[in-house]
PDB file of C-alpha atoms and ligand atoms in Angstrom:
ATOM      1  CA  UNK A   1     -18.595  18.621 -85.037  1.00  0.00           C
ATOM      2  CA  UNK A   2     -14.980  18.779 -86.079  1.00  0.00           C
ATOM      3  CA  UNK A   3     -13.023  15.552 -85.855  1.00  0.00           C
ATOM      4  CA  UNK A   4     -10.013  15.645 -83.523  1.00  0.00           C
ATOM      5  CA  UNK A   5      -6.559  14.353 -84.383  1.00  0.00           C
ATOM      6  CA  UNK A   6      -5.095  11.066 -83.216  1.00  0.00           C
ATOM      7  CA  UNK A   7      -1.312  11.107 -82.544  1.00  0.00           C
ATOM      8  CA  UNK A   8       0.625   8.060 -81.333  1.00  0.00           C
ATOM      9  CA  UNK A   9       4.128   7.394 -80.008  1.00  0.00           C
ATOM     10  CA  UNK A  10       5.941   4.143 -80.743  1.00  0.00           C
ATOM     11  CA  UNK A  11       9.378   2.669 -80.154  1.00  0.00           C
ATOM     12  CA  UNK A  12      11.279   0.279 -77.933  1.00  0.00           C
ATOM     13  CA  UNK A  13      11.002   0.286 -74.142  1.00  0.00           C
ATOM     14  CA  UNK A  14      12.782   3.267 -72.552  1.00  0.00           C
ATOM     15  CA  UNK A  15      13.115   5.222 -75.825  1.00  0.00           C
ATOM     16  CA  UNK A  16      11.371   8.261 -74.333  1.00  0.00           C
ATOM     17  CA  UNK A  17       7.811   7.830 -75.623  1.00  0.00           C
ATOM     18  CA  UNK A  18       5.995   8.789 -72.430  1.00  0.00           C
ATOM     19  CA  UNK A  19       8.304  11.751 -71.877  1.00  0.00           C
ATOM     20  CA  UNK A  20       7.644  13.048 -75.398  1.00  0.00           C
ATOM     21  CA  UNK A  21       3.910  12.295 -75.271  1.00  0.00           C
ATOM     22  CA  UNK A  22       3.703  14.369 -72.089  1.00  0.00           C
ATOM     23  CA  UNK A  23       5.734  17.252 -73.569  1.00  0.00           C
ATOM     24  CA  UNK A  24       3.683  17.310 -76.784  1.00  0.00           C
ATOM     25  CA  UNK A  25       0.400  17.257 -74.836  1.00  0.00           C
ATOM     26  CA  UNK A  26       1.647  20.244 -72.791  1.00  0.00           C
ATOM     27  CA  UNK A  27       2.604  22.192 -75.957  1.00  0.00           C
ATOM     28  CA  UNK A  28      -0.808  21.551 -77.535  1.00  0.00           C
ATOM     29  CA  UNK A  29      -2.675  22.452 -74.321  1.00  0.00           C
ATOM     30  CA  UNK A  30      -0.707  25.709 -74.120  1.00  0.00           C
ATOM     31  CA  UNK A  31      -2.062  26.489 -77.608  1.00  0.00           C
ATOM     32  CA  UNK A  32      -5.600  26.089 -76.237  1.00  0.00           C
ATOM     33  CA  UNK A  33      -6.213  22.681 -77.813  1.00  0.00           C
ATOM     34  CA  UNK A  34      -8.385  20.127 -75.973  1.00  0.00           C
ATOM     35  CA  UNK A  35      -5.930  17.234 -75.421  1.00  0.00           C
ATOM     36  CA  UNK A  36      -6.422  13.747 -74.014  1.00  0.00           C
ATOM     37  CA  UNK A  37      -3.129  12.121 -73.010  1.00  0.00           C
ATOM     38  CA  UNK A  38      -3.428   8.356 -72.753  1.00  0.00           C
ATOM     39  CA  UNK A  39      -1.471   5.118 -73.089  1.00  0.00           C
ATOM     40  CA  UNK A  40      -1.534   1.462 -74.021  1.00  0.00           C
ATOM     41  CA  UNK A  41      -1.896  -1.115 -72.774  1.00  0.00           C
ATOM     42  CA  UNK A  42      -4.426   0.709 -70.587  1.00  0.00           C
ATOM     43  CA  UNK A  43      -6.071   4.097 -70.912  1.00  0.00           C
ATOM     44  CA  UNK A  44      -9.488   3.001 -69.571  1.00  0.00           C
ATOM     45  CA  UNK A  45     -10.356   1.209 -66.280  1.00  0.00           C
ATOM     46  CA  UNK A  46     -10.936  -2.229 -67.842  1.00  0.00           C
ATOM     47  CA  UNK A  47      -7.943  -1.918 -70.141  1.00  0.00           C
ATOM     48  CA  UNK A  48      -5.745  -0.983 -67.151  1.00  0.00           C
ATOM     49  CA  UNK A  49      -6.816  -4.241 -65.460  1.00  0.00           C
ATOM     50  CA  UNK A  50      -5.779  -6.173 -68.568  1.00  0.00           C
ATOM     51  CA  UNK A  51      -2.482  -4.202 -68.577  1.00  0.00           C
ATOM     52  CA  UNK A  52      -1.464  -5.709 -65.241  1.00  0.00           C
ATOM     53  CA  UNK A  53      -1.878  -9.219 -66.667  1.00  0.00           C
ATOM     54  CA  UNK A  54       0.432  -8.284 -69.531  1.00  0.00           C
ATOM     55  CA  UNK A  55       3.283  -6.302 -67.995  1.00  0.00           C
ATOM     56  CA  UNK A  56       3.831  -8.234 -64.748  1.00  0.00           C
ATOM     57  CA  UNK A  57       5.117 -11.752 -64.215  1.00  0.00           C
ATOM     58  CA  UNK A  58       7.450 -14.141 -66.005  1.00  0.00           C
ATOM     59  CA  UNK A  59       8.422 -13.459 -69.635  1.00  0.00           C
ATOM     60  CA  UNK A  60       6.905 -16.833 -70.750  1.00  0.00           C
ATOM     61  CA  UNK A  61       3.628 -16.261 -68.907  1.00  0.00           C
ATOM     62  CA  UNK A  62       1.593 -15.947 -72.136  1.00  0.00           C
ATOM     63  CA  UNK A  63       1.998 -17.417 -75.604  1.00  0.00           C
ATOM     64  CA  UNK A  64       2.292 -14.839 -78.424  1.00  0.00           C
ATOM     65  CA  UNK A  65      -1.245 -15.750 -79.576  1.00  0.00           C
ATOM     66  CA  UNK A  66      -2.727 -15.156 -76.104  1.00  0.00           C
ATOM     67  CA  UNK A  67      -0.815 -11.884 -75.884  1.00  0.00           C
ATOM     68  CA  UNK A  68      -2.311 -10.682 -79.161  1.00  0.00           C
ATOM     69  CA  UNK A  69      -5.811 -11.384 -77.849  1.00  0.00           C
ATOM     70  CA  UNK A  70      -5.173  -9.617 -74.524  1.00  0.00           C
ATOM     71  CA  UNK A  71      -3.581  -6.527 -76.135  1.00  0.00           C
ATOM     72  CA  UNK A  72      -6.406  -6.352 -78.653  1.00  0.00           C
ATOM     73  CA  UNK A  73      -9.060  -6.716 -75.925  1.00  0.00           C
ATOM     74  CA  UNK A  74      -7.410  -3.901 -73.955  1.00  0.00           C
ATOM     75  CA  UNK A  75      -7.223  -1.755 -77.121  1.00  0.00           C
ATOM     76  CA  UNK A  76     -10.893  -2.288 -77.946  1.00  0.00           C
ATOM     77  CA  UNK A  77     -11.906  -1.175 -74.442  1.00  0.00           C
ATOM     78  CA  UNK A  78      -9.568   1.858 -74.654  1.00  0.00           C
ATOM     79  CA  UNK A  79     -10.970   2.770 -78.072  1.00  0.00           C
ATOM     80  CA  UNK A  80     -14.609   2.508 -76.938  1.00  0.00           C
ATOM     81  CA  UNK A  81     -14.228   4.257 -73.585  1.00  0.00           C
ATOM     82  CA  UNK A  82     -11.520   6.870 -74.156  1.00  0.00           C
ATOM     83  CA  UNK A  83     -10.247   7.398 -77.718  1.00  0.00           C
ATOM     84  CA  UNK A  84     -13.455   7.449 -79.796  1.00  0.00           C
ATOM     85  CA  UNK A  85     -15.407   9.702 -77.375  1.00  0.00           C
ATOM     86  CA  UNK A  86     -12.486  12.180 -77.241  1.00  0.00           C
ATOM     87  CA  UNK A  87     -12.078  12.312 -81.036  1.00  0.00           C
ATOM     88  CA  UNK A  88     -15.853  12.651 -81.473  1.00  0.00           C
ATOM     89  CA  UNK A  89     -15.933  15.797 -79.333  1.00  0.00           C
ATOM     90  CA  UNK A  90     -13.048  17.241 -81.366  1.00  0.00           C
ATOM     91  CA  UNK A  91     -10.226  16.638 -78.864  1.00  0.00           C
ATOM     92  CA  UNK A  92      -6.712  15.674 -79.940  1.00  0.00           C
ATOM     93  CA  UNK A  93      -5.678  12.294 -78.539  1.00  0.00           C
ATOM     94  CA  UNK A  94      -1.982  11.783 -77.738  1.00  0.00           C
ATOM     95  CA  UNK A  95      -1.402   8.092 -77.085  1.00  0.00           C
ATOM     96  CA  UNK A  96       1.727   6.343 -75.789  1.00  0.00           C
ATOM     97  CA  UNK A  97       1.694   3.151 -77.965  1.00  0.00           C
ATOM     98  CA  UNK A  98      -1.146   1.794 -80.095  1.00  0.00           C
ATOM     99  CA  UNK A  99      -1.620  -0.932 -82.737  1.00  0.00           C
ATOM    100  CA  UNK A 100       1.896  -0.539 -84.194  1.00  0.00           C
ATOM    101  CA  UNK A 101       3.259  -1.969 -80.927  1.00  0.00           C
ATOM    102  CA  UNK A 102       1.248  -5.169 -81.485  1.00  0.00           C
ATOM    103  CA  UNK A 103       2.395  -5.314 -85.117  1.00  0.00           C
ATOM    104  CA  UNK A 104       6.019  -5.140 -84.011  1.00  0.00           C
ATOM    105  CA  UNK A 105       6.115  -6.875 -80.597  1.00  0.00           C
ATOM    106  CA  UNK A 106       3.709  -9.728 -81.313  1.00  0.00           C
ATOM    107  CA  UNK A 107       3.595  -9.703 -85.104  1.00  0.00           C
ATOM    108  CA  UNK A 108       7.220  -9.495 -86.078  1.00  0.00           C
ATOM    109  CA  UNK A 109       9.372 -10.614 -83.188  1.00  0.00           C
ATOM    110  CA  UNK A 110       7.683 -13.602 -81.540  1.00  0.00           C
ATOM    111  CA  UNK A 111       6.768 -15.881 -84.392  1.00  0.00           C
ATOM    112  CA  UNK A 112       5.268 -15.074 -87.747  1.00  0.00           C
ATOM    113  CA  UNK A 113       1.953 -13.799 -86.422  1.00  0.00           C
ATOM    114  CA  UNK A 114       1.610 -10.528 -88.293  1.00  0.00           C
ATOM    115  CA  UNK A 115      -1.270 -11.925 -90.353  1.00  0.00           C
ATOM    116  CA  UNK A 116      -3.266 -12.747 -87.207  1.00  0.00           C
ATOM    117  CA  UNK A 117      -2.493  -9.280 -85.792  1.00  0.00           C
ATOM    118  CA  UNK A 118      -3.707  -7.608 -88.993  1.00  0.00           C
ATOM    119  CA  UNK A 119      -6.888  -9.665 -89.273  1.00  0.00           C
ATOM    120  CA  UNK A 120      -7.878  -9.012 -85.652  1.00  0.00           C
ATOM    121  CA  UNK A 121      -7.059  -5.316 -86.051  1.00  0.00           C
ATOM    122  CA  UNK A 122      -9.253  -5.032 -89.147  1.00  0.00           C
ATOM    123  CA  UNK A 123     -12.148  -6.831 -87.420  1.00  0.00           C
ATOM    124  CA  UNK A 124     -12.284  -5.131 -84.023  1.00  0.00           C
ATOM    125  CA  UNK A 125     -10.117  -1.981 -84.073  1.00  0.00           C
ATOM    126  CA  UNK A 126     -10.113  -0.621 -87.635  1.00  0.00           C
ATOM    127  CA  UNK A 127      -8.628   2.741 -86.679  1.00  0.00           C
ATOM    128  CA  UNK A 128      -5.215   4.184 -87.575  1.00  0.00           C
ATOM    129  CA  UNK A 129      -3.578   7.285 -86.098  1.00  0.00           C
ATOM    130  CA  UNK A 130      -3.306  10.482 -88.181  1.00  0.00           C
ATOM    131  CA  UNK A 131       0.330  10.814 -87.136  1.00  0.00           C
ATOM    132  CA  UNK A 132       2.802   8.418 -85.488  1.00  0.00           C
ATOM    133  CA  UNK A 133       6.201   9.273 -84.014  1.00  0.00           C
ATOM    134  CA  UNK A 134       8.536   6.272 -83.958  1.00  0.00           C
ATOM    135  CA  UNK A 135      11.340   7.091 -81.534  1.00  0.00           C
ATOM    136  CA  UNK A 136      14.492   5.314 -82.653  1.00  0.00           C
ATOM    137  CA  UNK A 137      17.442   4.619 -80.373  1.00  0.00           C
ATOM    138  CA  UNK A 138      20.127   2.167 -79.292  1.00  0.00           C
ATOM    139  CA  UNK A 139      18.531  -0.638 -77.216  1.00  0.00           C
ATOM    140  CA  UNK A 140      21.461  -0.824 -74.775  1.00  0.00           C
ATOM    141  CA  UNK A 141      20.972   2.819 -73.805  1.00  0.00           C
ATOM    142  CA  UNK A 142      17.176   2.520 -73.744  1.00  0.00           C
ATOM    143  CA  UNK A 143      17.339  -0.595 -71.592  1.00  0.00           C
ATOM    144  CA  UNK A 144      19.570   1.210 -69.073  1.00  0.00           C
ATOM    145  CA  UNK A 145      17.050   4.047 -68.931  1.00  0.00           C
ATOM    146  CA  UNK A 146      14.069   1.704 -68.630  1.00  0.00           C
ATOM    147  CA  UNK A 147      15.411  -0.636 -65.971  1.00  0.00           C
ATOM    148  CA  UNK A 148      16.685   2.342 -63.980  1.00  0.00           C
ATOM    149  CA  UNK A 149      13.023   3.225 -63.432  1.00  0.00           C
ATOM    150  CA  UNK A 150      12.406  -0.100 -61.583  1.00  0.00           C
ATOM    151  CA  UNK A 151       8.707   0.165 -62.273  1.00  0.00           C
ATOM    152  CA  UNK A 152       7.867  -3.493 -61.527  1.00  0.00           C
ATOM    153  CA  UNK A 153       6.445  -3.617 -65.057  1.00  0.00           C
ATOM    154  CA  UNK A 154       9.532  -5.069 -66.669  1.00  0.00           C
ATOM    155  CA  UNK A 155       8.204  -8.254 -68.232  1.00  0.00           C
ATOM    156  CA  UNK A 156       9.148  -7.114 -71.756  1.00  0.00           C
ATOM    157  CA  UNK A 157      12.396  -5.416 -70.702  1.00  0.00           C
ATOM    158  CA  UNK A 158      13.300  -8.740 -69.041  1.00  0.00           C
ATOM    159  CA  UNK A 159      13.267 -10.402 -72.470  1.00  0.00           C
ATOM    160  CA  UNK A 160      16.705  -8.855 -72.991  1.00  0.00           C
ATOM    161  CA  UNK A 161      18.752  -6.722 -75.324  1.00  0.00           C
ATOM    162  CA  UNK A 162      18.603  -9.066 -78.349  1.00  0.00           C
ATOM    163  CA  UNK A 163      14.832  -8.899 -78.231  1.00  0.00           C
ATOM    164  CA  UNK A 164      14.973  -5.080 -78.028  1.00  0.00           C
ATOM    165  CA  UNK A 165      17.358  -5.076 -81.016  1.00  0.00           C
ATOM    166  CA  UNK A 166      14.843  -7.055 -83.118  1.00  0.00           C
ATOM    167  CA  UNK A 167      12.145  -4.642 -81.965  1.00  0.00           C
ATOM    168  CA  UNK A 168      14.194  -1.647 -83.112  1.00  0.00           C
ATOM    169  CA  UNK A 169      14.509  -3.188 -86.575  1.00  0.00           C
ATOM    170  CA  UNK A 170      10.795  -3.970 -86.519  1.00  0.00           C
ATOM    171  CA  UNK A 171       9.903  -0.352 -85.755  1.00  0.00           C
ATOM    172  CA  UNK A 172      12.261   0.923 -88.476  1.00  0.00           C
ATOM    173  CA  UNK A 173      10.581  -1.425 -90.991  1.00  0.00           C
ATOM    174  CA  UNK A 174       7.160  -0.282 -89.806  1.00  0.00           C
ATOM    175  CA  UNK A 175       8.071   3.376 -90.396  1.00  0.00           C
ATOM    176  CA  UNK A 176       8.958   2.452 -94.003  1.00  0.00           C
ATOM    177  CA  UNK A 177       5.720   0.475 -94.371  1.00  0.00           C
ATOM    178  CA  UNK A 178       3.578   3.495 -93.399  1.00  0.00           C
ATOM    179  CA  UNK A 179       5.634   6.487 -94.635  1.00  0.00           C
ATOM    180  CA  UNK A 180       2.623   8.823 -94.788  1.00  0.00           C
ATOM    181  CA  UNK A 181       1.817   8.783 -91.087  1.00  0.00           C
ATOM    182  CA  UNK A 182       5.082   7.557 -89.466  1.00  0.00           C
ATOM    183  CA  UNK A 183       7.970   9.863 -88.600  1.00  0.00           C
ATOM    184  CA  UNK A 184      11.195   8.218 -87.436  1.00  0.00           C
ATOM    185  CA  UNK A 185      12.750  10.389 -84.704  1.00  0.00           C
ATOM    186  CA  UNK A 186      16.303  10.176 -83.311  1.00  0.00           C
ATOM    187  CA  UNK A 187      15.680   9.639 -79.581  1.00  0.00           C
ATOM    188  CA  UNK A 188      19.309   9.931 -78.414  1.00  0.00           C
ATOM    189  CA  UNK A 189      19.158  13.697 -77.980  1.00  0.00           C
ATOM    190  CA  UNK A 190      18.143  16.229 -75.395  1.00  0.00           C
ATOM    191  CA  UNK A 191      14.431  15.717 -74.601  1.00  0.00           C
ATOM    192  CA  UNK A 192      13.587  19.394 -75.208  1.00  0.00           C
ATOM    193  CA  UNK A 193      15.270  19.361 -78.613  1.00  0.00           C
ATOM    194  CA  UNK A 194      13.250  16.263 -79.601  1.00  0.00           C
ATOM    195  CA  UNK A 195      10.071  17.942 -78.339  1.00  0.00           C
ATOM    196  CA  UNK A 196      10.729  21.012 -80.515  1.00  0.00           C
ATOM    197  CA  UNK A 197      11.120  18.800 -83.607  1.00  0.00           C
ATOM    198  CA  UNK A 198       7.884  16.965 -82.833  1.00  0.00           C
ATOM    199  CA  UNK A 199       5.907  20.171 -82.301  1.00  0.00           C
ATOM    200  CA  UNK A 200       7.136  21.419 -85.693  1.00  0.00           C
ATOM    201  CA  UNK A 201       6.007  18.203 -87.434  1.00  0.00           C
ATOM    202  CA  UNK A 202       2.581  18.416 -85.765  1.00  0.00           C
ATOM    203  CA  UNK A 203       2.219  22.050 -86.816  1.00  0.00           C
ATOM    204  CA  UNK A 204       3.097  21.227 -90.438  1.00  0.00           C
ATOM    205  CA  UNK A 205       1.075  17.992 -90.769  1.00  0.00           C
ATOM    206  CA  UNK A 206      -2.139  18.595 -88.803  1.00  0.00           C
TER     207      UNK A 206
HETATM  208  P1  ADP B 301       9.299   5.040 -72.668  1.00  0.00           P
HETATM  209  O1  ADP B 301       7.950   5.608 -72.407  1.00  0.00           O
HETATM  210  O2  ADP B 301       9.639   4.972 -74.120  1.00  0.00           O
HETATM  211  O3  ADP B 301       9.555   3.743 -71.973  1.00  0.00           O
HETATM  212  P2  ADP B 301      10.260   7.176 -70.912  1.00  0.00           P
HETATM  213  O4  ADP B 301       9.773   8.458 -71.482  1.00  0.00           O
HETATM  214  O5  ADP B 301       9.539   6.605 -69.734  1.00  0.00           O
HETATM  215  O6  ADP B 301      10.378   6.056 -72.078  1.00  0.00           O
HETATM  216  O7  ADP B 301      11.804   7.358 -70.578  1.00  0.00           O
HETATM  217  C1  ADP B 301      12.585   6.328 -69.947  1.00  0.00           C
HETATM  218  C2  ADP B 301      13.587   6.995 -68.990  1.00  0.00           C
HETATM  219  O8  ADP B 301      14.541   7.765 -69.743  1.00  0.00           O
HETATM  220  C3  ADP B 301      12.956   7.966 -68.012  1.00  0.00           C
HETATM  221  O9  ADP B 301      13.644   7.866 -66.774  1.00  0.00           O
HETATM  222  C4  ADP B 301      13.134   9.328 -68.661  1.00  0.00           C
HETATM  223  O10 ADP B 301      13.221  10.366 -67.711  1.00  0.00           O
HETATM  224  C5  ADP B 301      14.448   9.151 -69.408  1.00  0.00           C
HETATM  225  N1  ADP B 301      14.501   9.899 -70.698  1.00  0.00           N
HETATM  226  C6  ADP B 301      13.464  10.139 -71.543  1.00  0.00           C
HETATM  227  N2  ADP B 301      13.874  10.822 -72.638  1.00  0.00           N
HETATM  228  C7  ADP B 301      15.203  11.011 -72.491  1.00  0.00           C
HETATM  229  C8  ADP B 301      16.210  11.648 -73.310  1.00  0.00           C
HETATM  230  N3  ADP B 301      15.921  12.221 -74.503  1.00  0.00           N
HETATM  231  N4  ADP B 301      17.478  11.641 -72.849  1.00  0.00           N
HETATM  232  C9  ADP B 301      17.783  11.056 -71.651  1.00  0.00           C
HETATM  233  N5  ADP B 301      16.889  10.441 -70.839  1.00  0.00           N
HETATM  234  C10 ADP B 301      15.610  10.412 -71.241  1.00  0.00           C
HETATM  235  P1  TYD B 302       4.772   0.427 -71.923  1.00  0.00           P
HETATM  236  O1  TYD B 302       4.196   0.724 -70.590  1.00  0.00           O
HETATM  237  O2  TYD B 302       4.585   1.434 -72.983  1.00  0.00           O
HETATM  238  O3  TYD B 302       6.334   0.130 -71.706  1.00  0.00           O
HETATM  239  P2  TYD B 302       7.580   1.117 -71.809  1.00  0.00           P
HETATM  240  O4  TYD B 302       7.241   2.387 -71.067  1.00  0.00           O
HETATM  241  O5  TYD B 302       8.659   0.304 -71.156  1.00  0.00           O
HETATM  242  O6  TYD B 302       7.878   1.365 -73.237  1.00  0.00           O
HETATM  243  O7  TYD B 302       4.230  -0.969 -72.468  1.00  0.00           O
HETATM  244  C1  TYD B 302       4.339  -2.130 -71.700  1.00  0.00           C
HETATM  245  C2  TYD B 302       4.928  -3.254 -72.510  1.00  0.00           C
HETATM  246  O8  TYD B 302       3.951  -3.831 -73.383  1.00  0.00           O
HETATM  247  C3  TYD B 302       6.069  -2.802 -73.406  1.00  0.00           C
HETATM  248  O9  TYD B 302       7.193  -3.639 -73.126  1.00  0.00           O
HETATM  249  C4  TYD B 302       5.582  -3.064 -74.802  1.00  0.00           C
HETATM  250  C5  TYD B 302       4.510  -4.081 -74.651  1.00  0.00           C
HETATM  251  N1  TYD B 302       3.435  -4.016 -75.676  1.00  0.00           N
HETATM  252  C6  TYD B 302       3.285  -5.075 -76.576  1.00  0.00           C
HETATM  253  O10 TYD B 302       4.048  -6.053 -76.548  1.00  0.00           O
HETATM  254  N2  TYD B 302       2.254  -5.040 -77.479  1.00  0.00           N
HETATM  255  C7  TYD B 302       1.373  -4.001 -77.525  1.00  0.00           C
HETATM  256  O11 TYD B 302       0.434  -4.008 -78.358  1.00  0.00           O
HETATM  257  C8  TYD B 302       1.548  -2.899 -76.596  1.00  0.00           C
HETATM  258  C9  TYD B 302       0.588  -1.741 -76.618  1.00  0.00           C
HETATM  259  C10 TYD B 302       2.586  -2.962 -75.683  1.00  0.00           C
END
């Protein structure tokens, strides 16, 4: 059986990841490709329950260490129940956030915990995407977009613009750390123009 492709979207809150994940999934489906569109934290029933613990409530609800464990638990469930079965049947998985978010949010911005993130990842996840789009944009603009949604899931947005600024730098550094699979994309453009760029990268890389 042919192995499907695993494509992820990363970037700060409100940068347009879910919009672009949706548009890319639609382009691939229109080409007759079997696509599973999913997201983290979540993407499987158990992982969605863990998601609520993570995205709602006060910003200091969890320590960074506890957060790493919860995100990794959710990811393991998502991997077992959704991602691995889809890839095994040859589907292409388009996922809004994956392990890079833990590397940046928990590993680089809330204490020097990257080593713990990496060790846990190697032990219980041990899967990298084939292709990752890192959507780069100004945190002030992204924050305006994100909070305008009023989703009730604003625990990380509520950590403020300085935090989002450190995240942006973290994602830029991550794209340099994994140049083979990561593509840094300018997110401050028309959504359809961004989508065209992404479809061209997918066509040339996969
Ligand atoms: P993320 O998943 O990164 O948080 P979303 O895709 O949910 O971001 O987008 C956040 C908000 O910004 C949404 O209201 C969406 O409609 C809007 N948006 C997304 N992409 C763009 C864009 N390129 N230009 C302007 N607004 C956008
Ligand atoms: P998400 O729903 O993608 O938020 P948004 O649409 O605003 O970008 O993710 C929820 C929050 O969880 C988001 O603020 C980023 C954070 N997060 C982490 O801190 N670590 C992780 O490993 C993941 C997957 C998400």
